JSON list of C-alpha atoms in Angstrom, two decimals:
[
{"chain": "A", "resi": 220, "resn": "MET", "atom": "CA", "xyz": [-12.76, 11.71, -9.27]},
{"chain": "A", "resi": 221, "resn": "GLU", "atom": "CA", "xyz": [-15.37, 9.86, -7.20]},
{"chain": "A", "resi": 222, "resn": "LEU", "atom": "CA", "xyz": [-14.90, 6.29, -6.02]},
{"chain": "A", "resi": 223, "resn": "SER", "atom": "CA", "xyz": [-18.12, 4.43, -5.49]},
{"chain": "A", "resi": 224, "resn": "ASN", "atom": "CA", "xyz": [-18.48, 2.20, -2.44]},
{"chain": "A", "resi": 225, "resn": "SER", "atom": "CA", "xyz": [-21.86, 0.75, -3.43]},
{"chain": "A", "resi": 226, "resn": "SER", "atom": "CA", "xyz": [-22.57, -2.96, -3.48]},
{"chain": "A", "resi": 227, "resn": "ASN", "atom": "CA", "xyz": [-21.67, -2.93, -7.19]},
{"chain": "A", "resi": 228, "resn": "ASN", "atom": "CA", "xyz": [-18.23, -1.39, -6.66]},
{"chain": "A", "resi": 229, "resn": "ARG", "atom": "CA", "xyz": [-16.33, -2.12, -3.45]},
{"chain": "A", "resi": 230, "resn": "THR", "atom": "CA", "xyz": [-13.00, -0.41, -2.78]},
{"chain": "A", "resi": 231, "resn": "ALA", "atom": "CA", "xyz": [-10.00, -1.32, -0.60]},
{"chain": "A", "resi": 232, "resn": "LEU", "atom": "CA", "xyz": [-6.95, 0.75, 0.27]},
{"chain": "A", "resi": 233, "resn": "LEU", "atom": "CA", "xyz": [-3.65, -1.14, 0.06]},
{"chain": "A", "resi": 234, "resn": "ILE", "atom": "CA", "xyz": [-0.61, 0.24, 1.89]},
{"chain": "A", "resi": 235, "resn": "ILE", "atom": "CA", "xyz": [2.42, -1.47, 0.39]},
{"chain": "A", "resi": 236, "resn": "ASP", "atom": "CA", "xyz": [5.76, -1.89, 2.22]},
{"chain": "A", "resi": 237, "resn": "MET", "atom": "CA", "xyz": [5.45, 1.21, 4.39]},
{"chain": "A", "resi": 238, "resn": "ILE", "atom": "CA", "xyz": [5.93, -0.80, 7.59]},
{"chain": "A", "resi": 239, "resn": "SER", "atom": "CA", "xyz": [9.69, -1.23, 7.44]},
{"chain": "A", "resi": 240, "resn": "ASP", "atom": "CA", "xyz": [12.75, -0.47, 9.50]},
{"chain": "A", "resi": 241, "resn": "PHE", "atom": "CA", "xyz": [14.32, 0.90, 6.28]},
{"chain": "A", "resi": 242, "resn": "GLU", "atom": "CA", "xyz": [17.61, -0.64, 7.40]},
{"chain": "A", "resi": 243, "resn": "PHE", "atom": "CA", "xyz": [18.83, -1.75, 3.98]},
{"chain": "A", "resi": 244, "resn": "GLU", "atom": "CA", "xyz": [21.31, -0.60, 1.35]},
{"chain": "A", "resi": 245, "resn": "ASP", "atom": "CA", "xyz": [20.37, 2.72, -0.29]},
{"chain": "A", "resi": 246, "resn": "SER", "atom": "CA", "xyz": [17.42, 3.18, 2.08]},
{"chain": "A", "resi": 247, "resn": "GLU", "atom": "CA", "xyz": [18.32, 6.86, 2.45]},
{"chain": "A", "resi": 248, "resn": "LEU", "atom": "CA", "xyz": [17.26, 7.38, -1.16]},
{"chain": "A", "resi": 249, "resn": "LEU", "atom": "CA", "xyz": [13.88, 5.77, -0.60]},
{"chain": "A", "resi": 250, "resn": "ILE", "atom": "CA", "xyz": [13.13, 7.15, 2.87]},
{"chain": "A", "resi": 251, "resn": "LYS", "atom": "CA", "xyz": [13.60, 10.71, 1.58]},
{"chain": "A", "resi": 252, "resn": "HIS", "atom": "CA", "xyz": [10.59, 10.13, -0.68]},
{"chain": "A", "resi": 253, "resn": "ALA", "atom": "CA", "xyz": [8.72, 7.79, 1.69]},
{"chain": "A", "resi": 254, "resn": "MET", "atom": "CA", "xyz": [8.25, 10.35, 4.47]},
{"chain": "A", "resi": 255, "resn": "PRO", "atom": "CA", "xyz": [6.05, 12.82, 2.51]},
{"chain": "A", "resi": 256, "resn": "VAL", "atom": "CA", "xyz": [4.24, 9.84, 0.96]},
{"chain": "A", "resi": 257, "resn": "ALA", "atom": "CA", "xyz": [3.53, 8.46, 4.46]},
{"chain": "A", "resi": 258, "resn": "LYS", "atom": "CA", "xyz": [1.82, 11.71, 5.46]},
{"chain": "A", "resi": 259, "resn": "ASN", "atom": "CA", "xyz": [-0.33, 11.64, 2.32]},
{"chain": "A", "resi": 260, "resn": "ILE", "atom": "CA", "xyz": [-1.23, 7.98, 2.87]},
{"chain": "A", "resi": 261, "resn": "ALA", "atom": "CA", "xyz": [-2.16, 8.70, 6.51]},
{"chain": "A", "resi": 262, "resn": "ALA", "atom": "CA", "xyz": [-4.57, 11.42, 5.37]},
{"chain": "A", "resi": 263, "resn": "LEU", "atom": "CA", "xyz": [-6.02, 9.10, 2.71]},
{"chain": "A", "resi": 264, "resn": "LYS", "atom": "CA", "xyz": [-6.32, 6.27, 5.26]},
{"chain": "A", "resi": 265, "resn": "LYS", "atom": "CA", "xyz": [-8.27, 8.57, 7.59]},
{"chain": "A", "resi": 266, "resn": "ARG", "atom": "CA", "xyz": [-10.68, 9.40, 4.77]},
{"chain": "A", "resi": 267, "resn": "ALA", "atom": "CA", "xyz": [-10.92, 5.70, 3.82]},
{"chain": "A", "resi": 268, "resn": "ASN", "atom": "CA", "xyz": [-11.81, 4.83, 7.42]},
{"chain": "A", "resi": 269, "resn": "GLU", "atom": "CA", "xyz": [-14.52, 7.51, 7.40]},
{"chain": "A", "resi": 270, "resn": "ALA", "atom": "CA", "xyz": [-15.89, 6.01, 4.16]},
{"chain": "A", "resi": 271, "resn": "HIS", "atom": "CA", "xyz": [-15.78, 2.45, 5.62]},
{"chain": "A", "resi": 272, "resn": "ILE", "atom": "CA", "xyz": [-13.20, 1.37, 3.04]},
{"chain": "A", "resi": 273, "resn": "PRO", "atom": "CA", "xyz": [-11.11, -1.55, 4.31]},
{"chain": "A", "resi": 274, "resn": "VAL", "atom": "CA", "xyz": [-7.38, -0.91, 4.74]},
{"chain": "A", "resi": 275, "resn": "ILE", "atom": "CA", "xyz": [-4.94, -3.71, 3.94]},
{"chain": "A", "resi": 276, "resn": "TYR", "atom": "CA", "xyz": [-1.25, -3.51, 4.80]},
{"chain": "A", "resi": 277, "resn": "VAL", "atom": "CA", "xyz": [0.69, -5.53, 2.24]},
{"chain": "A", "resi": 278, "resn": "ASN", "atom": "CA", "xyz": [4.23, -5.95, 3.45]},
{"chain": "A", "resi": 279, "resn": "ASP", "atom": "CA", "xyz": [7.43, -7.73, 2.52]},
{"chain": "A", "resi": 280, "resn": "ASN", "atom": "CA", "xyz": [8.43, -10.57, 4.83]},
{"chain": "A", "resi": 281, "resn": "TYR", "atom": "CA", "xyz": [12.10, -9.69, 4.17]},
{"chain": "A", "resi": 282, "resn": "GLY", "atom": "CA", "xyz": [12.92, -13.37, 3.70]},
{"chain": "A", "resi": 283, "resn": "LYS", "atom": "CA", "xyz": [11.95, -14.13, 7.30]},
{"chain": "A", "resi": 284, "resn": "TRP", "atom": "CA", "xyz": [9.46, -16.93, 6.91]},
{"chain": "A", "resi": 285, "resn": "GLN", "atom": "CA", "xyz": [8.81, -17.13, 10.65]},
{"chain": "A", "resi": 286, "resn": "SER", "atom": "CA", "xyz": [8.02, -13.43, 11.01]},
{"chain": "A", "resi": 287, "resn": "ASP", "atom": "CA", "xyz": [4.60, -11.91, 11.43]},
{"chain": "A", "resi": 288, "resn": "PHE", "atom": "CA", "xyz": [3.25, -8.45, 10.81]},
{"chain": "A", "resi": 289, "resn": "ARG", "atom": "CA", "xyz": [2.70, -7.50, 14.45]},
{"chain": "A", "resi": 290, "resn": "HIS", "atom": "CA", "xyz": [6.31, -8.41, 15.25]},
{"chain": "A", "resi": 291, "resn": "LEU", "atom": "CA", "xyz": [7.49, -6.20, 12.36]},
{"chain": "A", "resi": 292, "resn": "VAL", "atom": "CA", "xyz": [5.41, -3.25, 13.64]},
{"chain": "A", "resi": 293, "resn": "ALA", "atom": "CA", "xyz": [6.73, -3.72, 17.18]},
{"chain": "A", "resi": 294, "resn": "HIS", "atom": "CA", "xyz": [10.32, -3.98, 15.93]},
{"chain": "A", "resi": 295, "resn": "CYS", "atom": "CA", "xyz": [9.98, -0.69, 14.06]},
{"chain": "A", "resi": 296, "resn": "LEU", "atom": "CA", "xyz": [8.35, 1.13, 16.97]},
{"chain": "A", "resi": 297, "resn": "GLU", "atom": "CA", "xyz": [10.54, -0.21, 19.78]},
{"chain": "A", "resi": 298, "resn": "HIS", "atom": "CA", "xyz": [13.96, 0.24, 18.19]},
{"chain": "A", "resi": 299, "resn": "ASP", "atom": "CA", "xyz": [15.92, 3.20, 16.90]},
{"chain": "A", "resi": 300, "resn": "VAL", "atom": "CA", "xyz": [15.52, 2.37, 13.21]},
{"chain": "A", "resi": 301, "resn": "LYS", "atom": "CA", "xyz": [15.30, 4.65, 10.17]},
{"chain": "A", "resi": 302, "resn": "GLY", "atom": "CA", "xyz": [11.70, 3.68, 9.45]},
{"chain": "A", "resi": 303, "resn": "ARG", "atom": "CA", "xyz": [10.34, 4.40, 12.92]},
{"chain": "A", "resi": 304, "resn": "PRO", "atom": "CA", "xyz": [8.92, 7.87, 12.06]},
{"chain": "A", "resi": 305, "resn": "ILE", "atom": "CA", "xyz": [7.06, 6.40, 9.08]},
{"chain": "A", "resi": 306, "resn": "VAL", "atom": "CA", "xyz": [5.61, 3.54, 11.12]},
{"chain": "A", "resi": 307, "resn": "GLU", "atom": "CA", "xyz": [4.53, 6.03, 13.79]},
{"chain": "A", "resi": 308, "resn": "ILE", "atom": "CA", "xyz": [2.60, 7.96, 11.12]},
{"chain": "A", "resi": 309, "resn": "LEU", "atom": "CA", "xyz": [1.05, 4.84, 9.56]},
{"chain": "A", "resi": 310, "resn": "HIS", "atom": "CA", "xyz": [0.63, 2.69, 12.65]},
{"chain": "A", "resi": 311, "resn": "PRO", "atom": "CA", "xyz": [-1.97, 0.04, 11.79]},
{"chain": "A", "resi": 312, "resn": "ASP", "atom": "CA", "xyz": [-5.17, -0.40, 13.76]},
{"chain": "A", "resi": 313, "resn": "GLU", "atom": "CA", "xyz": [-5.03, -4.04, 14.88]},
{"chain": "A", "resi": 314, "resn": "GLU", "atom": "CA", "xyz": [-8.80, -4.21, 15.32]},
{"chain": "A", "resi": 315, "resn": "LYS", "atom": "CA", "xyz": [-9.79, -2.83, 11.90]},
{"chain": "A", "resi": 316, "resn": "ASP", "atom": "CA", "xyz": [-6.91, -3.19, 9.46]},
{"chain": "A", "resi": 317, "resn": "TYR", "atom": "CA", "xyz": [-5.92, -6.30, 7.52]},
{"chain": "A", "resi": 318, "resn": "PHE", "atom": "CA", "xyz": [-2.39, -7.60, 7.00]},
{"chain": "A", "resi": 319, "resn": "VAL", "atom": "CA", "xyz": [-0.80, -9.66, 4.22]},
{"chain": "A", "resi": 320, "resn": "LEU", "atom": "CA", "xyz": [2.87, -10.62, 4.14]},
{"chain": "A", "resi": 321, "resn": "LYS", "atom": "CA", "xyz": [4.41, -11.15, 0.71]},
{"chain": "A", "resi": 322, "resn": "PRO", "atom": "CA", "xyz": [7.62, -12.97, -0.28]},
{"chain": "A", "resi": 323, "resn": "LYS", "atom": "CA", "xyz": [8.24, -11.07, -3.54]},
{"chain": "A", "resi": 324, "resn": "PHE", "atom": "CA", "xyz": [7.45, -7.72, -5.17]},
{"chain": "A", "resi": 325, "resn": "SER", "atom": "CA", "xyz": [3.76, -8.29, -5.94]},
{"chain": "A", "resi": 326, "resn": "GLY", "atom": "CA", "xyz": [1.18, -8.28, -3.19]},
{"chain": "A", "resi": 327, "resn": "PHE", "atom": "CA", "xyz": [-0.63, -11.05, -5.08]},
{"chain": "A", "resi": 328, "resn": "PHE", "atom": "CA", "xyz": [2.24, -13.47, -5.69]},
{"chain": "A", "resi": 329, "resn": "ALA", "atom": "CA", "xyz": [2.09, -16.43, -3.25]},
{"chain": "A", "resi": 330, "resn": "THR", "atom": "CA", "xyz": [-0.17, -14.54, -0.81]},
{"chain": "A", "resi": 331, "resn": "PRO", "atom": "CA", "xyz": [-3.84, -14.78, 0.24]},
{"chain": "A", "resi": 332, "resn": "LEU", "atom": "CA", "xyz": [-4.51, -11.20, -0.96]},
{"chain": "A", "resi": 333, "resn": "ASN", "atom": "CA", "xyz": [-6.88, -12.16, -3.76]},
{"chain": "A", "resi": 334, "resn": "LEU", "atom": "CA", "xyz": [-8.87, -14.43, -1.42]},
{"chain": "A", "resi": 335, "resn": "LEU", "atom": "CA", "xyz": [-9.14, -11.61, 1.12]},
{"chain": "A", "resi": 336, "resn": "LEU", "atom": "CA", "xyz": [-10.31, -9.17, -1.56]},
{"chain": "A", "resi": 337, "resn": "GLU", "atom": "CA", "xyz": [-12.91, -11.69, -2.74]},
{"chain": "A", "resi": 338, "resn": "HIS", "atom": "CA", "xyz": [-14.08, -12.16, 0.86]},
{"chain": "A", "resi": 339, "resn": "LEU", "atom": "CA", "xyz": [-14.46, -8.37, 1.18]},
{"chain": "A", "resi": 340, "resn": "ASN", "atom": "CA", "xyz": [-16.29, -8.18, -2.19]},
{"chain": "A", "resi": 341, "resn": "VAL", "atom": "CA", "xyz": [-13.70, -5.73, -3.48]},
{"chain": "A", "resi": 342, "resn": "ASP", "atom": "CA", "xyz": [-13.32, -4.90, -7.16]},
{"chain": "A", "resi": 343, "resn": "THR", "atom": "CA", "xyz": [-11.51, -1.55, -6.91]},
{"chain": "A", "resi": 344, "resn": "LEU", "atom": "CA", "xyz": [-8.07, -1.01, -5.37]},
{"chain": "A", "resi": 345, "resn": "ILE", "atom": "CA", "xyz": [-6.28, 2.11, -4.23]},
{"chain": "A", "resi": 346, "resn": "LEU", "atom": "CA", "xyz": [-2.58, 1.21, -4.26]},
{"chain": "A", "resi": 347, "resn": "THR", "atom": "CA", "xyz": [-0.17, 3.27, -2.16]},
{"chain": "A", "resi": 348, "resn": "GLY", "atom": "CA", "xyz": [3.34, 2.81, -0.80]},
{"chain": "A", "resi": 349, "resn": "VAL", "atom": "CA", "xyz": [6.90, 2.08, -1.80]},
{"chain": "A", "resi": 350, "resn": "ALA", "atom": "CA", "xyz": [8.67, 1.47, -3.97]},
{"chain": "A", "resi": 351, "resn": "GLY", "atom": "CA", "xyz": [6.49, 2.80, -6.75]},
{"chain": "A", "resi": 352, "resn": "ASN", "atom": "CA", "xyz": [8.74, 1.37, -9.44]},
{"chain": "A", "resi": 353, "resn": "MET", "atom": "CA", "xyz": [8.92, -2.06, -7.85]},
{"chain": "A", "resi": 354, "resn": "CYS", "atom": "CA", "xyz": [6.37, -3.41, -5.37]},
{"chain": "A", "resi": 355, "resn": "VAL", "atom": "CA", "xyz": [3.56, -0.97, -6.21]},
{"chain": "A", "resi": 356, "resn": "LEU", "atom": "CA", "xyz": [4.16, -1.51, -9.94]},
{"chain": "A", "resi": 357, "resn": "PHE", "atom": "CA", "xyz": [4.20, -5.33, -9.68]},
{"chain": "A", "resi": 358, "resn": "THR", "atom": "CA", "xyz": [1.08, -5.28, -7.48]},
{"chain": "A", "resi": 359, "resn": "ALA", "atom": "CA", "xyz": [-0.68, -3.00, -9.99]},
{"chain": "A", "resi": 360, "resn": "ASN", "atom": "CA", "xyz": [0.24, -5.33, -12.84]},
{"chain": "A", "resi": 361, "resn": "ASP", "atom": "CA", "xyz": [-1.16, -8.34, -11.00]},
{"chain": "A", "resi": 362, "resn": "ALA", "atom": "CA", "xyz": [-4.25, -6.40, -9.93]},
{"chain": "A", "resi": 363, "resn": "TYR", "atom": "CA", "xyz": [-4.85, -5.57, -13.59]},
{"chain": "A", "resi": 364, "resn": "MET", "atom": "CA", "xyz": [-4.45, -9.24, -14.51]},
{"chain": "A", "resi": 365, "resn": "HIS", "atom": "CA", "xyz": [-7.08, -10.05, -11.84]},
{"chain": "A", "resi": 366, "resn": "ASP", "atom": "CA", "xyz": [-9.48, -7.51, -13.40]},
{"chain": "A", "resi": 367, "resn": "TYR", "atom": "CA", "xyz": [-9.47, -5.00, -10.53]},
{"chain": "A", "resi": 368, "resn": "LYS", "atom": "CA", "xyz": [-10.10, -1.33, -11.21]},
{"chain": "A", "resi": 369, "resn": "ILE", "atom": "CA", "xyz": [-6.94, 0.43, -10.04]},
{"chain": "A", "resi": 370, "resn": "TYR", "atom": "CA", "xyz": [-6.17, 3.82, -8.53]},
{"chain": "A", "resi": 371, "resn": "VAL", "atom": "CA", "xyz": [-2.55, 4.72, -7.75]},
{"chain": "A", "resi": 372, "resn": "PRO", "atom": "CA", "xyz": [-2.65, 8.25, -6.31]},
{"chain": "A", "resi": 373, "resn": "SER", "atom": "CA", "xyz": [0.44, 10.01, -7.61]},
{"chain": "A", "resi": 374, "resn": "ASP", "atom": "CA", "xyz": [1.10, 11.64, -4.23]},
{"chain": "A", "resi": 375, "resn": "CYS", "atom": "CA", "xyz": [0.94, 8.32, -2.35]},
{"chain": "A", "resi": 376, "resn": "THR", "atom": "CA", "xyz": [3.82, 6.40, -3.94]},
{"chain": "A", "resi": 377, "resn": "GLY", "atom": "CA", "xyz": [7.56, 6.89, -3.71]},
{"chain": "A", "resi": 378, "resn": "SER", "atom": "CA", "xyz": [10.65, 5.39, -5.28]},
{"chain": "A", "resi": 379, "resn": "ASN", "atom": "CA", "xyz": [14.40, 5.96, -4.92]},
{"chain": "A", "resi": 380, "resn": "THR", "atom": "CA", "xyz": [14.14, 8.89, -7.35]},
{"chain": "A", "resi": 381, "resn": "ALA", "atom": "CA", "xyz": [11.32, 11.15, -8.46]},
{"chain": "A", "resi": 382, "resn": "GLU", "atom": "CA", "xyz": [12.09, 10.23, -12.07]},
{"chain": "A", "resi": 383, "resn": "ALA", "atom": "CA", "xyz": [11.75, 6.49, -11.41]},
{"chain": "A", "resi": 384, "resn": "ASN", "atom": "CA", "xyz": [8.46, 7.09, -9.60]},
{"chain": "A", "resi": 385, "resn": "THR", "atom": "CA", "xyz": [7.05, 9.25, -12.40]},
{"chain": "A", "resi": 386, "resn": "GLU", "atom": "CA", "xyz": [8.05, 6.64, -14.96]},
{"chain": "A", "resi": 387, "resn": "ALA", "atom": "CA", "xyz": [6.36, 3.89, -12.92]},
{"chain": "A", "resi": 388, "resn": "LEU", "atom": "CA", "xyz": [3.18, 5.94, -12.53]},
{"chain": "A", "resi": 389, "resn": "HIS", "atom": "CA", "xyz": [2.99, 6.49, -16.28]},
{"chain": "A", "resi": 390, "resn": "LEU", "atom": "CA", "xyz": [3.59, 2.79, -16.88]},
{"chain": "A", "resi": 391, "resn": "MET", "atom": "CA", "xyz": [0.79, 1.83, -14.45]},
{"chain": "A", "resi": 392, "resn": "GLN", "atom": "CA", "xyz": [-1.49, 4.38, -16.09]},
{"chain": "A", "resi": 393, "resn": "ASN", "atom": "CA", "xyz": [-0.76, 3.26, -19.64]},
{"chain": "A", "resi": 394, "resn": "VAL", "atom": "CA", "xyz": [-0.42, -0.50, -19.17]},
{"chain": "A", "resi": 395, "resn": "ALA", "atom": "CA", "xyz": [-2.50, -1.38, -16.10]},
{"chain": "A", "resi": 396, "resn": "LYS", "atom": "CA", "xyz": [-5.09, 1.35, -16.85]},
{"chain": "A", "resi": 397, "resn": "ALA", "atom": "CA", "xyz": [-4.56, 2.84, -13.38]},
{"chain": "A", "resi": 398, "resn": "ASP", "atom": "CA", "xyz": [-6.04, 6.20, -12.51]},
{"chain": "A", "resi": 399, "resn": "ILE", "atom": "CA", "xyz": [-3.19, 8.26, -11.00]},
{"chain": "A", "resi": 400, "resn": "THR", "atom": "CA", "xyz": [-5.30, 11.17, -9.73]},
{"chain": "A", "resi": 401, "resn": "PRO", "atom": "CA", "xyz": [-3.68, 12.64, -6.58]},
{"chain": "A", "resi": 402, "resn": "SER", "atom": "CA", "xyz": [-5.29, 11.49, -3.34]},
{"chain": "A", "resi": 403, "resn": "VAL", "atom": "CA", "xyz": [-6.54, 14.98, -2.46]},
{"chain": "A", "resi": 404, "resn": "ASP", "atom": "CA", "xyz": [-8.69, 14.88, -5.61]},
{"chain": "A", "resi": 405, "resn": "LEU", "atom": "CA", "xyz": [-10.27, 11.48, -4.89]},
{"chain": "A", "resi": 406, "resn": "ASP", "atom": "CA", "xyz": [-13.77, 11.83, -3.49]},
{"chain": "A", "resi": 407, "resn": "LEU", "atom": "CA", "xyz": [-14.28, 8.89, -1.17]},
{"chain": "A", "resi": 408, "resn": "PRO", "atom": "CA", "xyz": [-18.06, 8.61, -0.48]},
{"chain": "A", "resi": 409, "resn": "LEU", "atom": "CA", "xyz": [-19.42, 7.61, 2.90]},
{"chain": "A", "resi": 410, "resn": "LYS", "atom": "CA", "xyz": [-21.74, 4.62, 3.05]}
]
């Protein structure tokens, strides 16, 4: 499946909630699925960079209203936390990547994400990250409501269980009209 990056169809890659210390209840369930997803997202991000597709990290603020994204990245890399290996794989590029902190499940709710996407002339989103049945799902629903074309590569999302993730992918496909083609089958064109 080819994604166009022409002036008529601009694409952005969203990486949802992968920058985390994973120090929360039941995180072992999620991190088991997040690690292979992180590797797939890293490969997709590399291809997106080569195709000049903007990368936007959309991350939970974990109820810390005085936090910022760079502090969260540093915390995960400088401490012995469960999420450190994932953050090492998906370490953001501070010069190229964009960052949006969110207070709730959706990347759109009470955030400047839609304004950023408008500024970048984006109309197509590739949604990746965790948890597929929560934050990715809610972001996909809101993206659909904002009339974005949506891709949710099935190999780039993870939930606490494979069953919950599969169910969420089917829901995004059927309700939000998301294309769930695996990332390895997406043909990202160069400009």
